[in-house]
Amino acid sequence: MNPLAPELDVVRWFNTSTPLTLAALRGKVVVLHAFQMLCPGCVAHGTPQAEKLHRLFAQSGEVVVIGLHTVFEHHAAMSEVALAAFIHEYRLTLPIGVDRPGADGPVPRTMRRYGLRGTPTTIVIDRDGVVREHAFGQVDDLALGVLVGSLVAAPRALPVADGESAGCDEGGCRLPAAARP
Amino acid sequence: MNPLAPELDVVRWFNTSTPLTLAALRGKVVVLHAFQMLCPGCVAHGTPQAEKLHRLFAQSGEVVVIGLHTVFEHHAAMSEVALAAFIHEYRLTLPIGVDRPGADGPVPRTMRRYGLRGTPTTIVIDRDGVVREHAFGQVDDLALGVLVGSLVAAPRALPVADGESAGCDEGGCRLPAAARP
Amino acid sequence: MNPLAPELDVVRWFNTSTPLTLAALRGKVVVLHAFQMLCPGCVAHGTPQAEKLHRLFAQSGEVVVIGLHTVFEHHAAMSEVALAAFIHEYRLTLPIGVDRPGADGPVPRTMRRYGLRGTPTTIVIDRDGVVREHAFGQVDDLALGVLVGSLVAAPRALPVADGESAGCDEGGCRLPAAARP
Amino acid sequence: MNPLAPELDVVRWFNTSTPLTLAALRGKVVVLHAFQMLCPGCVAHGTPQAEKLHRLFAQSGEVVVIGLHTVFEHHAAMSEVALAAFIHEYRLTLPIGVDRPGADGPVPRTMRRYGLRGTPTTIVIDRDGVVREHAFGQVDDLALGVLVGSLVAAPRALPVADGESAGCDEGGCRLPAAARP
């Protein structure tokens, strides 16, 4: 089974007035686009694809596309002020978070949590927070669309009863945790 | 509500040993790609897109992509022998049907039934046979993928009780037709 | 030294009211674009490139771009009526000649004279009728432009004194052939 | 008549061990590619075109292609360290000079001398140092190639007798400057 998506660790957000967390987005399909502003494959393919997907769902809100600036090289060149200029010049409107620098070494924290091989990387997370796709490099538009569309339309998995009190409510009746298999 | 997709009227098939009918494909998502082999927009965008979508679902079979050669001009140039050469040179593997010539006028029959404006036209039909998209011209890969993916994943609509006898069976209980609203 | 370009052998012309011959075009730079209307690489790259080059020099007339329809397969599919429809649909305006069918075998005559390997092939002929480039497959726009531009600007070679009578005229004075080095 | 190209005013060079001046390049065709590393049209079209042209003539040396980083906005984002990373990531090998910041205002000095409207701008200079093309925005590969090729092949203009002493030498005989028209 695919793993639950680790939470984001972001030092600054662009294009959103409130910070985003995957926890708060549970229930929506989330597409993470990990990129670097000086990565040619990102600029040519990945970032425009993420922006297009963001615009496709900007109205409905059923899919949230998040850019994640995961700088692991040329840190001085890809500062926040440089990223701000990049976002302005490329007219990007999707929310973009700056991955928090690592305590040791050049790889930032969210990037390390996800075990990314590099940029661009596309990570697709379903409504239940499960990673359903993790792809390094160029992803075909048609294939990505099919995956995202199917996750939007799919019925949600039954609620997982972790940490909930036993007893009945409108969601159903639960065994006491101790009694669960 | 969107209309039920009219049946195909095809004089010859390529890339399939048995003729296809929408009736027999009920239960699957169907994408119709109406094209002409000498239509520049088809050759550059529509037909490669249809072929790519076909290959994406060739294994699972959940989506059936059908090319429909709807010749409405230059009939002598787009004969069956010419189409056969086109299919060979462009290495097309999706099933392709030749729309039946019209009784009067240059527009073939399936094209007329669907009220197509021209080529390329993309028609997406859900598992229940309902037309969910009818788009003339170039369609974005990402948007098409999202639509197809959502139709693949969506639960089927409840069976429509037309022409069925009243009474109960495992599908439920029906009013007599005369009493229906 | 590169060979003199063999003459064209064409059964029908499109987009020109008078047949073209290389002999009559001596003094101009000529670019031959050998193609087939059902050759994917021609339709996607070669033919649009030839059309663009034609339009670039349509005013000045210093470069004459000629399409040559060299059908060596699928002859029934690439008839003259089919080519006419192709030219119409793709809005081609460069002059296009249909290569004369071979006496034996599928390869037409001009194609054989030039020893073409297939389509598309680009042949660039200088003002003196000498073949300066013979390239099978996709040719880069920038490199083709540089070659054509340099041939347009280059001073013509001195007239080659073959078969000319000795003596003087306005072109100069020649040694008797027997005395030439 | 087109103007003589003003000299470059550059604070730092990349991809060349010795600074370049137009004066020293007199006799060669020079193509200036004015760009900014965060200008989308540069990254997508102009800079790859300049790099390709550079590689086309890297052997012969008859054409010298020079990138000129003319930053007129987002100065903090497009520092020299950022440009160095950009050059590394995009694998650029053409010589690139950083335009000297202006004394007042954001427009750098060479950019102002040339009266550039923005980036990308392509400036083509002939062997005699005369500007033959000054184009803002995307330039067609084929058209650029034709221009460059024609300048490479063209015979040089007769030497311009400016500032030379009167009298005769192997280049000819000149009027005294005072007597010149």
XYZ file of C-alpha atoms in Angstrom:
724
model
C 0.000 0.000 0.000
C 1.144 3.500 -0.775
C 2.295 5.602 2.151
C 0.524 8.542 3.708
C 2.002 11.793 2.383
C 4.372 13.437 4.888
C 3.462 16.962 5.936
C 5.032 19.978 4.197
C 7.712 22.022 5.981
C 7.698 25.431 4.389
C 9.400 28.672 5.418
C 7.473 31.036 3.173
C 4.476 30.987 0.905
C 3.757 32.841 -2.327
C 0.364 33.251 -3.985
C -1.600 32.359 -0.877
C -2.533 34.492 2.091
C -2.659 31.531 4.459
C -0.116 28.727 4.789
C -1.210 25.377 3.419
C -0.946 22.038 5.180
C -1.792 18.642 3.819
C -3.691 17.943 7.040
C -6.069 20.802 6.336
C -6.457 19.694 2.713
C -7.513 16.149 3.621
C -10.606 15.439 1.567
C -9.194 17.090 -1.531
C -6.894 15.734 -4.201
C -3.489 17.395 -3.900
C -0.797 17.601 -6.566
C 2.672 18.602 -5.393
C 5.030 20.012 -7.989
C 8.560 20.008 -6.579
C 10.783 22.283 -8.644
C 13.739 24.632 -8.766
C 13.499 27.901 -10.653
C 16.769 27.226 -12.500
C 15.943 23.632 -13.444
C 15.441 23.609 -17.231
C 13.028 20.650 -17.234
C 10.900 22.415 -14.624
C 10.747 25.689 -16.512
C 10.045 24.048 -19.857
C 7.532 21.395 -18.799
C 6.815 20.742 -15.152
C 5.972 24.210 -13.894
C 3.729 25.176 -16.839
C 1.938 21.837 -16.404
C 1.376 22.481 -12.691
C 0.142 26.003 -13.427
C -2.265 24.704 -16.069
C -3.617 22.067 -13.723
C -4.035 24.713 -11.029
C -6.070 26.909 -13.365
C -8.201 23.968 -14.462
C -9.340 23.440 -10.874
C -9.154 27.004 -9.571
C -12.934 27.309 -9.680
C -14.052 23.956 -8.330
C -11.313 23.662 -5.729
C -11.523 19.875 -5.855
C -7.853 19.613 -6.719
C -5.219 21.748 -4.999
C -1.955 22.129 -6.868
C 1.022 23.231 -4.779
C 4.412 24.286 -6.025
C 7.263 23.362 -3.693
C 10.567 25.119 -4.248
C 13.030 22.423 -3.223
C 16.426 24.031 -3.730
C 19.227 21.512 -3.389
C 21.936 23.268 -5.444
C 22.914 26.852 -6.332
C 21.252 28.079 -3.140
C 22.619 31.598 -3.494
C 21.122 31.891 -6.954
C 17.676 30.643 -5.990
C 16.940 32.885 -3.040
C 13.452 33.987 -2.062
C 13.882 37.306 -3.837
C 14.910 35.454 -6.983
C 11.919 33.138 -6.686
C 9.618 36.137 -6.282
C 10.949 37.584 -9.533
C 10.583 34.226 -11.258
C 6.964 33.918 -10.127
C 6.278 37.426 -11.369
C 7.928 36.993 -14.754
C 6.339 33.620 -15.451
C 2.940 34.838 -14.228
C 2.502 31.885 -11.909
C -0.670 31.885 -9.845
C -0.514 28.540 -8.062
C 0.442 28.605 -4.371
C 4.175 28.021 -3.946
C 5.977 27.133 -0.748
C 9.703 27.387 -0.098
C 10.983 24.133 1.357
C 12.772 24.616 4.686
C 16.588 24.312 4.443
C 18.030 21.138 5.890
C 19.857 21.125 9.204
C 22.866 19.529 7.567
C 23.571 19.317 3.882
C 22.035 21.035 0.880
C 18.789 19.020 0.644
C 15.782 20.780 2.179
C 13.489 19.081 4.658
C 10.308 18.284 2.771
C 12.365 17.049 -0.120
C 14.167 14.681 2.230
C 10.957 13.474 3.853
C 9.569 12.531 0.476
C 12.823 10.969 -0.682
C 12.830 13.005 -3.906
C 15.450 12.117 -6.506
C 15.492 15.606 -7.979
C 13.374 18.140 -9.818
C 10.844 18.227 -11.288
C 8.944 15.666 -9.276
C 5.179 15.241 -9.365
C 3.424 13.776 -6.344
C -0.285 13.047 -6.454
C -2.126 12.589 -3.159
C -5.671 11.285 -2.926
C -8.494 12.563 -0.728
C -7.385 10.257 2.061
C -3.848 11.636 2.095
C -2.295 8.633 0.395
C 0.470 9.126 -2.167
C -0.830 7.656 -5.419
C 1.890 8.820 -7.783
C 5.509 9.875 -7.303
C 7.184 10.606 -10.610
C 10.568 12.170 -11.278
C 11.002 13.981 -14.588
C 8.571 14.841 -17.328
C 5.033 13.513 -16.896
C 2.646 13.225 -19.818
C -0.311 15.642 -19.631
C -2.838 13.052 -20.724
C -1.696 10.439 -18.214
C -1.571 12.955 -15.369
C -5.046 14.178 -16.257
C -6.437 10.648 -16.223
C -4.966 9.980 -12.793
C -6.158 13.247 -11.284
C -9.611 12.895 -12.846
C -10.000 9.380 -11.508
C -9.025 10.475 -7.994
C -11.480 13.358 -8.123
C -14.313 11.073 -9.159
C -13.473 8.077 -6.981
C -15.608 7.471 -3.909
C -13.584 8.098 -0.748
C -12.306 5.160 1.223
C -14.285 4.344 4.332
C -13.189 6.548 7.215
C -10.286 5.121 9.126
C -11.189 4.878 12.792
C -7.963 5.863 14.436
C -7.994 7.620 17.734
C -11.701 8.042 17.764
C -13.745 7.324 20.819
C -15.846 4.213 20.782
C -19.556 4.400 20.452
C -21.972 5.653 17.867
C -22.437 8.906 16.043
C -23.788 9.845 12.660
C -20.700 8.291 11.042
C -21.444 4.873 12.542
C -20.566 2.772 15.538
C -17.023 1.923 16.523
C -15.415 -0.716 18.580
C -13.340 0.519 21.486
C -9.759 0.949 20.304
C -8.596 -1.846 22.549
C -10.951 -4.231 20.870
C -9.947 -3.353 17.308
C -8.175 -5.994 15.264
C -29.294 16.508 -19.719
C -26.818 15.325 -22.288
C -28.147 13.094 -25.047
C -27.511 9.417 -25.538
C -24.823 8.895 -28.150
C -26.249 7.857 -31.533
C -24.978 4.559 -32.930
C -22.093 4.488 -35.407
C -22.745 3.756 -39.082
C -19.516 2.458 -40.503
C -18.746 0.839 -43.860
C -15.333 -0.532 -43.041
C -13.089 -1.012 -40.054
C -9.329 -0.845 -39.706
C -7.268 -2.131 -36.771
C -10.038 -4.350 -35.417
C -11.125 -7.801 -36.486
C -14.711 -7.256 -35.365
C -16.903 -4.234 -36.019
C -17.548 -2.032 -33.019
C -20.904 -0.717 -31.870
C -21.604 1.672 -29.059
C -24.350 -0.690 -27.902
C -21.836 -3.457 -27.330
C -19.476 -1.052 -25.575
C -22.057 0.101 -23.042
C -20.381 -0.123 -19.660
C -17.114 1.297 -20.959
C -16.019 4.869 -21.472
C -15.786 5.596 -25.199
C -13.869 8.418 -26.861
C -14.739 9.122 -30.499
C -12.154 10.962 -32.559
C -13.781 12.211 -35.758
C -11.128 13.141 -38.293
C -10.097 13.393 -41.905
C -6.682 12.205 -43.015
C -6.010 15.474 -44.890
C -7.174 17.760 -42.089
C -4.035 19.515 -40.786
C -5.375 20.009 -37.248
C -6.210 16.300 -37.056
C -2.788 15.159 -38.253
C -0.897 17.579 -36.014
C -2.914 17.263 -32.798
C -6.157 15.319 -32.722
C -5.104 12.001 -34.185
C -1.855 11.693 -32.181
C -3.848 12.541 -29.051
C -6.416 9.841 -29.799
C -3.667 7.317 -30.509
C -1.923 8.180 -27.245
C -5.139 7.820 -25.283
C -5.766 4.483 -26.966
C -2.356 3.197 -25.965
C -2.850 4.432 -22.405
C -5.896 2.190 -22.031
C -4.975 -0.624 -24.395
C -4.189 -2.897 -21.447
C -7.031 -2.146 -19.084
C -9.691 -1.796 -21.764
C -11.704 0.522 -19.548
C -11.635 3.235 -22.177
C -12.185 2.464 -25.848
C -10.897 5.069 -28.281
C -12.383 4.949 -31.767
C -11.246 6.877 -34.796
C -14.058 7.821 -37.170
C -13.061 8.886 -40.668
C -15.764 11.426 -41.463
C -14.911 12.612 -44.963
C -16.993 15.598 -45.977
C -14.713 17.133 -48.634
C -12.090 15.907 -51.141
C -13.765 12.483 -51.195
C -11.672 11.222 -54.084
C -8.476 12.049 -52.213
C -9.491 10.357 -48.971
C -10.532 6.969 -50.266
C -10.228 3.766 -48.258
C -6.965 2.891 -49.963
C -5.595 6.322 -49.064
C -6.723 5.912 -45.465
C -5.053 2.500 -45.297
C -1.760 4.087 -46.386
C -2.216 6.924 -43.883
C -2.808 4.452 -41.044
C 0.283 2.527 -42.084
C 2.567 5.543 -42.402
C 1.440 7.131 -39.148
C 1.606 3.792 -37.322
C -1.897 4.152 -35.925
C -3.144 1.257 -33.843
C -6.514 2.487 -32.582
C -9.599 1.032 -34.256
C -10.790 3.282 -37.084
C -14.140 3.144 -38.822
C -15.041 4.764 -42.138
C -18.225 6.754 -41.774
C -20.935 5.692 -44.276
C -21.409 8.169 -47.143
C -24.591 10.210 -46.974
C -27.534 9.479 -49.238
C -27.540 13.070 -50.428
C -24.743 15.580 -50.019
C -21.124 15.210 -48.995
C -21.619 14.759 -45.236
C -21.459 11.135 -44.095
C -24.142 9.591 -41.898
C -22.615 9.308 -38.443
C -21.222 12.799 -38.785
C -24.732 14.056 -39.545
C -26.291 12.117 -36.660
C -23.903 13.745 -34.238
C -24.282 17.168 -35.778
C -20.513 17.607 -36.110
C -19.255 21.031 -37.146
C -16.080 19.663 -38.699
C -12.878 17.842 -37.919
C -11.277 17.131 -35.555
C -14.116 16.596 -33.124
C -13.755 14.765 -29.825
C -16.804 13.096 -28.321
C -16.621 11.493 -24.900
C -19.301 8.987 -23.931
C -19.750 7.670 -20.410
C -20.429 4.101 -19.306
C -24.149 4.682 -19.649
C -23.887 5.807 -23.261
C -24.404 9.478 -22.521
C -22.412 12.107 -24.414
C -20.426 14.028 -21.816
C -18.235 16.106 -24.098
C -18.525 17.234 -27.701
C -15.639 19.488 -28.678
C -14.670 20.784 -32.086
C -11.017 21.662 -32.642
C -7.961 21.189 -30.483
C -8.590 19.778 -27.002
C -6.047 20.163 -24.231
C -4.428 16.889 -23.154
C -4.666 17.660 -19.463
C -8.343 18.614 -19.586
C -9.242 15.586 -21.695
C -7.355 13.316 -19.320
C -9.188 14.725 -16.320
C -12.568 14.156 -17.954
C -11.776 10.615 -19.083
C -10.237 9.720 -15.744
C -13.259 11.001 -13.855
C -15.621 8.984 -16.065
C -13.566 5.846 -15.569
C -13.654 6.232 -11.805
C -17.219 7.448 -11.403
C -19.810 5.022 -10.075
C -22.305 4.167 -12.787
C -25.645 5.896 -12.741
C -28.595 3.892 -11.449
C -30.262 1.903 -14.209
C -32.791 3.939 -16.126
C -36.181 2.259 -15.991
C -37.475 2.820 -19.475
C -39.718 0.251 -21.034
C -39.435 -2.063 -18.098
C -42.410 -3.751 -16.601
C -43.648 -2.471 -13.298
C -43.056 -4.374 -10.133
C -40.046 -5.408 -8.123
C -36.828 -7.220 -8.903
C -33.351 -7.117 -7.480
C -32.851 -3.661 -9.007
C -35.768 -2.228 -7.061
C -39.448 -1.554 -7.438
C -40.940 0.451 -10.249
C -44.096 2.338 -10.744
C -46.145 1.293 -13.733
C -45.087 3.407 -16.727
C -48.439 5.098 -16.849
C -47.979 6.327 -13.317
C -44.497 7.738 -13.781
C -44.053 11.509 -13.545
C 33.664 18.755 -56.340
C 29.904 18.576 -56.068
C 27.975 17.435 -59.137
C 25.782 19.522 -61.389
C 22.142 19.026 -60.461
C 20.305 16.700 -62.872
C 17.268 18.190 -64.616
C 13.775 17.623 -63.208
C 11.391 15.211 -64.929
C 7.907 16.250 -63.946
C 4.509 15.152 -65.265
C 2.408 17.900 -63.720
C 2.906 21.167 -61.899
C 0.877 22.796 -59.148
C 1.093 26.436 -58.044
C 2.847 27.607 -61.191
C 1.417 28.466 -64.562
C 4.606 27.529 -66.401
C 6.707 24.412 -65.909
C 10.010 24.961 -64.157
C 13.381 23.670 -65.289
C 16.668 23.955 -63.507
C 18.220 25.083 -66.774
C 15.960 28.115 -66.885
C 16.650 28.848 -63.216
C 20.436 28.933 -63.649
C 21.603 32.092 -61.934
C 19.265 31.625 -59.000
C 19.656 29.569 -55.857
C 17.262 26.605 -55.979
C 16.066 24.511 -53.048
C 14.409 21.207 -53.921
C 12.139 19.685 -51.286
C 11.466 16.047 -52.208
C 8.457 14.771 -50.277
C 5.457 12.475 -50.154
C 2.125 13.760 -48.885
C 1.742 10.765 -46.546
C 5.272 10.924 -45.137
C 4.929 12.033 -41.490
C 8.352 13.686 -41.322
C 7.531 15.690 -44.448
C 4.154 16.876 -43.178
C 5.468 17.751 -39.717
C 8.777 19.401 -40.633
C 10.055 19.334 -44.185
C 7.093 20.702 -46.107
C 6.335 23.570 -43.684
C 10.031 24.482 -43.792
C 10.038 24.534 -47.592
C 6.856 26.624 -47.632
C 8.343 29.086 -45.141
C 11.524 29.418 -47.182
C 9.440 29.959 -50.310
C 7.525 32.786 -48.663
C 10.730 34.358 -47.384
C 11.975 34.735 -50.950
C 8.686 35.123 -52.793
C 9.318 38.851 -53.236
C 12.983 38.934 -54.132
C 12.916 35.806 -56.270
C 16.590 35.197 -55.541
C 15.829 31.763 -54.164
C 13.363 29.431 -55.860
C 11.952 26.685 -53.667
C 10.447 23.720 -55.507
C 8.448 20.897 -54.013
C 8.939 17.571 -55.767
C 6.366 14.877 -55.073
C 8.488 11.749 -55.303
C 6.047 8.914 -54.637
C 7.831 5.617 -54.168
C 5.206 3.731 -52.102
C 1.410 3.763 -51.696
C 1.048 5.081 -55.249
C -2.725 4.617 -55.302
C -3.087 6.709 -52.160
C -0.911 9.573 -53.355
C -2.493 10.271 -56.718
C -2.572 13.700 -58.323
C -6.100 14.310 -57.073
C -4.986 13.438 -53.548
C -1.992 15.764 -53.855
C -4.256 18.565 -55.055
C -6.398 18.152 -51.941
C -3.293 18.055 -49.749
C -1.968 21.270 -51.275
C -5.343 22.913 -50.739
C -5.764 21.791 -47.135
C -2.228 22.683 -46.106
C -2.405 26.025 -47.957
C 0.840 25.399 -49.791
C 1.882 28.098 -52.233
C 5.311 26.921 -53.388
C 5.497 25.394 -56.873
C 5.192 21.608 -56.699
C 6.020 19.141 -59.442
C 4.954 15.505 -59.622
C 7.946 13.323 -60.337
C 7.490 11.124 -63.444
C 6.821 7.448 -62.639
C 9.704 5.108 -63.330
C 9.691 2.768 -66.317
C 10.291 -0.188 -64.046
C 9.831 -0.272 -60.314
C 8.164 2.090 -57.888
C 10.856 4.800 -57.755
C 10.102 7.822 -59.939
C 12.620 9.219 -62.394
C 13.925 12.420 -60.834
C 14.213 10.655 -57.513
C 16.364 8.009 -59.177
C 18.517 10.562 -60.991
C 19.324 12.243 -57.721
C 19.878 8.962 -55.889
C 17.500 9.953 -53.088
C 17.370 7.684 -50.061
C 13.811 8.648 -49.188
C 11.653 11.554 -48.111
C 12.002 14.256 -47.014
C 15.187 15.184 -48.812
C 16.492 18.720 -49.150
C 18.734 19.572 -52.080
C 20.320 22.995 -52.352
C 21.637 24.104 -55.724
C 23.778 27.183 -56.210
C 23.550 29.822 -58.935
C 25.848 27.780 -61.127
C 23.671 24.684 -60.942
C 25.948 22.802 -58.573
C 24.463 20.684 -55.770
C 25.760 22.168 -52.524
C 23.686 20.189 -50.053
C 21.847 16.865 -50.230
C 20.298 15.973 -46.883
C 17.896 13.182 -46.035
C 15.596 13.711 -43.043
C 15.011 16.705 -40.853
C 17.204 19.734 -41.513
C 17.668 22.448 -38.933
C 16.099 25.798 -39.885
C 19.078 27.821 -38.723
C 21.630 25.718 -40.588
C 19.549 25.686 -43.776
C 19.115 29.443 -43.553
C 22.843 29.997 -43.194
C 23.580 27.864 -46.242
C 20.932 29.485 -48.411
C 21.904 32.963 -47.278
C 25.546 32.348 -48.047
C 24.726 31.071 -51.539
C 22.539 34.090 -52.213
C 25.280 36.477 -51.194
C 28.248 34.660 -52.685
C 29.757 36.064 -55.839
C 29.124 33.691 -58.728
C 31.942 31.462 -59.774
C 33.840 32.583 -62.809
C 32.236 31.199 -65.922
C 33.502 27.735 -66.682
C 34.995 27.688 -70.124
C 33.864 24.321 -71.329
C 33.024 23.933 -74.967
C 33.419 27.602 -75.649
C 35.208 28.790 -78.658
C 38.513 30.482 -78.138
C 38.861 34.186 -78.573
C 37.447 37.269 -76.973
C 33.984 38.527 -76.129
C 32.611 40.784 -73.442
C 33.211 38.018 -70.895
C 36.934 37.978 -71.587
C 39.451 36.223 -73.742
C 39.952 32.481 -73.738
C 42.740 30.221 -74.647
C 41.972 27.625 -77.261
C 40.780 24.483 -75.454
C 43.843 22.576 -76.560
C 46.039 25.079 -74.847
C 44.219 25.086 -71.506
C 46.054 23.695 -68.510
C 22.352 53.810 -43.798
C 22.577 51.596 -40.756
C 24.691 52.852 -37.864
C 27.994 51.523 -36.661
C 27.482 49.246 -33.654
C 28.377 50.972 -30.369
C 31.054 49.245 -28.300
C 30.083 46.860 -25.482
C 30.456 47.968 -21.861
C 30.739 44.796 -19.804
C 31.667 44.281 -16.151
C 32.244 40.539 -16.281
C 32.556 37.803 -18.842
C 31.517 34.142 -18.706
C 32.646 31.405 -21.092
C 35.618 33.338 -22.388
C 39.049 33.805 -20.915
C 39.566 37.170 -22.581
C 37.128 40.065 -22.746
C 35.536 40.654 -26.123
C 35.253 43.973 -27.904
C 33.517 44.716 -31.140
C 36.583 46.630 -32.249
C 38.712 43.506 -32.006
C 36.047 41.471 -33.812
C 35.925 43.809 -36.819
C 36.164 41.573 -39.874
C 33.827 38.973 -38.397
C 30.051 38.806 -38.354
C 28.806 39.360 -34.799
C 25.415 38.417 -33.389
C 24.473 40.020 -30.072
C 21.804 38.270 -28.034
C 20.584 40.659 -25.322
C 18.709 38.735 -22.648
C 17.743 38.418 -19.017
C 17.898 35.051 -17.288
C 14.348 35.449 -15.925
C 12.799 36.608 -19.206
C 10.518 33.771 -20.366
C 10.839 34.566 -24.066
C 14.630 34.510 -23.741
C 14.731 31.185 -21.955
C 12.233 29.525 -24.289
C 13.465 30.857 -27.632
C 16.123 33.519 -27.805
C 18.867 32.014 -25.693
C 18.628 28.486 -27.178
C 18.716 30.071 -30.637
C 21.839 32.070 -29.776
C 23.495 28.975 -28.313
C 22.661 26.946 -31.416
C 24.059 29.637 -33.698
C 27.189 29.786 -31.559
C 27.728 26.047 -31.894
C 27.128 26.202 -35.640
C 30.080 28.574 -36.032
C 32.253 27.451 -33.127
C 34.629 25.711 -35.529
C 34.910 28.208 -38.331
C 34.871 31.281 -36.119
C 33.429 33.372 -38.948
C 30.462 34.344 -36.813
C 30.851 35.317 -33.168
C 27.721 35.054 -31.064
C 27.744 37.043 -27.825
C 25.217 36.884 -25.038
C 24.688 40.193 -23.262
C 22.955 40.059 -19.879
C 21.082 43.360 -19.878
C 19.271 43.376 -16.548
C 16.784 46.226 -16.333
C 14.405 44.809 -13.688
C 14.614 42.435 -10.702
C 18.293 43.289 -10.298
C 18.606 41.470 -6.962
C 17.282 38.281 -8.520
C 19.574 38.338 -11.530
C 22.923 38.807 -9.857
C 26.175 37.461 -11.239
C 26.001 34.415 -8.984
C 22.493 33.705 -10.261
C 23.629 34.115 -13.852
C 26.507 31.724 -13.230
C 24.047 29.097 -11.996
C 21.778 29.744 -14.969
C 24.658 29.293 -17.418
C 25.633 26.067 -15.667
C 22.129 24.590 -15.556
C 21.295 25.486 -19.152
C 24.703 24.289 -20.371
C 25.402 27.499 -22.264
C 28.761 27.706 -23.978
C 28.554 31.003 -25.859
C 30.500 33.913 -24.362
C 28.265 36.030 -22.141
C 28.971 39.515 -20.863
C 27.210 41.286 -18.015
C 26.123 44.739 -19.113
C 27.473 47.514 -16.860
C 24.841 49.014 -14.526
C 23.690 52.483 -15.458
C 24.781 55.530 -13.500
C 21.197 56.521 -12.936
C 18.162 54.316 -13.389
C 17.770 50.595 -13.864
C 18.813 50.340 -17.524
C 22.405 49.185 -18.022
C 24.822 51.047 -20.251
C 25.198 48.953 -23.375
C 21.455 48.450 -23.451
C 21.005 52.214 -23.389
C 23.636 52.806 -26.072
C 21.810 50.467 -28.401
C 18.397 51.855 -27.512
C 17.018 48.388 -26.767
C 13.270 48.117 -26.157
C 13.622 45.025 -23.991
C 14.688 41.410 -24.047
C 15.276 39.323 -26.021
C 16.803 41.514 -28.684
C 18.900 40.221 -31.560
C 21.458 42.522 -33.144
C 23.389 41.422 -36.194
C 26.582 43.274 -37.070
C 28.405 42.816 -40.349
C 32.143 42.486 -40.931
C 32.457 46.241 -41.194
C 30.852 46.846 -37.811
C 27.548 48.053 -39.221
C 24.282 47.033 -37.537
C 22.303 45.114 -40.128
C 19.469 43.851 -37.974
C 17.984 44.979 -34.674
C 14.982 42.879 -33.709
C 13.055 42.813 -30.469
C 11.240 39.578 -29.582
C 11.238 36.187 -31.224
C 13.197 35.895 -34.458
C 12.561 33.083 -36.905
C 15.459 30.608 -37.199
C 15.250 30.393 -40.965
C 15.221 34.160 -41.476
C 18.072 34.699 -39.025
C 20.090 31.986 -40.726
C 19.593 33.567 -44.134
C 20.745 36.956 -42.873
C 23.801 35.594 -41.082
C 24.718 33.355 -43.999
C 24.475 36.229 -46.449
C 26.705 38.418 -44.278
C 29.265 35.662 -43.955
C 29.419 35.190 -47.703
C 29.173 38.797 -48.776
C 32.313 40.488 -50.016
C 33.408 43.140 -47.541
C 32.631 46.724 -48.327
C 35.484 48.800 -49.600
C 37.474 50.222 -46.724
C 35.976 53.394 -45.404
C 38.515 56.173 -45.506
C 37.790 57.969 -42.305
C 40.604 59.600 -40.480
C 43.167 58.255 -42.873
C 45.819 60.424 -44.261
C 45.431 61.479 -47.827
C 47.527 60.013 -50.534
C 47.994 56.587 -52.013
C 48.752 53.174 -50.651
C 47.905 49.666 -51.758
C 44.278 50.280 -50.770
C 43.951 53.174 -53.189
C 44.285 56.899 -53.322
C 42.347 59.220 -51.055
C 41.359 62.794 -51.196
C 42.537 64.934 -48.317
C 39.843 64.869 -45.599
C 39.114 68.530 -46.141
C 38.259 67.858 -49.728
C 35.914 64.976 -49.050
C 32.230 65.448 -49.839
